Amino acid sequence: MIEILIDGIVQKVNPEMTIELYQTIQKNPTKYTNSTEMLALYMGLTTDELKDLPVDQIRFVEGVLSSHILRPNPDDVVFTFQHDGITYGLENDWGNMKWGQWVDLEVFSQQDKITDSIHIIMALLYRPVTIVKGTEYKLSPFKSSEVMERAELFRKQLPVAYWFGCANFFFHIAKEFISNIENSTKAKMKLIKMMTPITKHLPRWLLPKVLRDFTSN
């Protein structure tokens, strides 16, 4: 959070785009091409409230936000992160996923639901870390009853950049398997044989379309 003093009142503003902000913008992207609407959204004000503030203060706020707003690099996957004193880690035991976790990932990652469900997907993928050994870590057991509470926390406070990095991480893994393979029946069969042990432990939402086509034939 950054603190900005406006008319003697301290406004706390998160300079990073949260999942909640991203979802709001995606519901009406044309509206938020307007800089006033975007600034009001970030500051938690109405546009009328924003327009009543002094010009010099608003210009200052714009300058502060523009120098801090995160522009996510989709290649940067975040395996672990800390929030409110808790370390969360990305799922790392795909072969032992719980049934509820698997089914929910399938349901909430449907094309028509995925943007509105980013926070839920993230809550399904990330859990508190219990043990860390070097670069390896162990997560707390998956509990369906904890997902929605964690999802709401993530929605309001987690940078959407974490989601971009996570989604693209899986795409790039799969892409590596096909980047240097010939477009031939023999190559496709080789790919299927190589990918089957991996894909059988992954929900379909983690596979790019080209691999879905190969593994479903």
Tab-separated table of C-alpha atoms in Angstrom, residues 18-20 23 83 88 104 108 116-127 143-158:
chain	number	residue	atom	x	y	z
A	18	THR	CA	-5.407	-6.741	-7.793
A	19	ILE	CA	-7.502	-9.612	-9.063
A	20	GLU	CA	-10.622	-7.681	-8.041
A	23	GLN	CA	-12.109	-8.479	-12.949
A	83	HIS	CA	0.730	-12.411	2.577
A	88	TYR	CA	1.563	-19.622	0.195
A	104	ASP	CA	-13.449	-27.418	-9.041
A	108	PHE	CA	-14.154	-22.806	-12.699
A	116	ASP	CA	-14.781	-14.187	-12.907
A	117	SER	CA	-13.220	-17.224	-11.211
A	118	ILE	CA	-9.532	-16.245	-11.166
A	119	HIS	CA	-9.513	-15.808	-7.378
A	120	ILE	CA	-11.117	-19.224	-6.872
A	121	ILE	CA	-8.671	-20.944	-9.227
A	122	MET	CA	-5.781	-19.287	-7.391
A	123	ALA	CA	-7.196	-20.465	-4.047
A	124	LEU	CA	-7.365	-23.983	-5.467
A	125	LEU	CA	-3.776	-23.816	-6.717
A	126	TYR	CA	-2.122	-22.049	-3.757
A	127	ARG	CA	-2.174	-23.187	-0.122
A	143	LYS	CA	-9.498	-28.635	2.508
A	144	SER	CA	-12.513	-27.724	0.372
A	145	SER	CA	-14.020	-25.796	3.291
A	146	GLU	CA	-11.107	-23.335	3.244
A	147	VAL	CA	-11.108	-22.514	-0.475
A	148	MET	CA	-13.762	-19.782	-0.648
A	149	GLU	CA	-12.409	-17.854	2.332
A	150	ARG	CA	-8.922	-17.943	0.786
A	151	ALA	CA	-10.396	-17.009	-2.606
A	152	GLU	CA	-12.048	-13.878	-1.197
A	153	LEU	CA	-8.775	-12.839	0.433
A	154	PHE	CA	-6.926	-13.370	-2.856
A	155	ARG	CA	-9.583	-11.501	-4.845
A	156	LYS	CA	-9.279	-8.335	-2.797
A	157	GLN	CA	-5.546	-8.263	-2.106
A	158	LEU	CA	-3.536	-10.456	-4.483
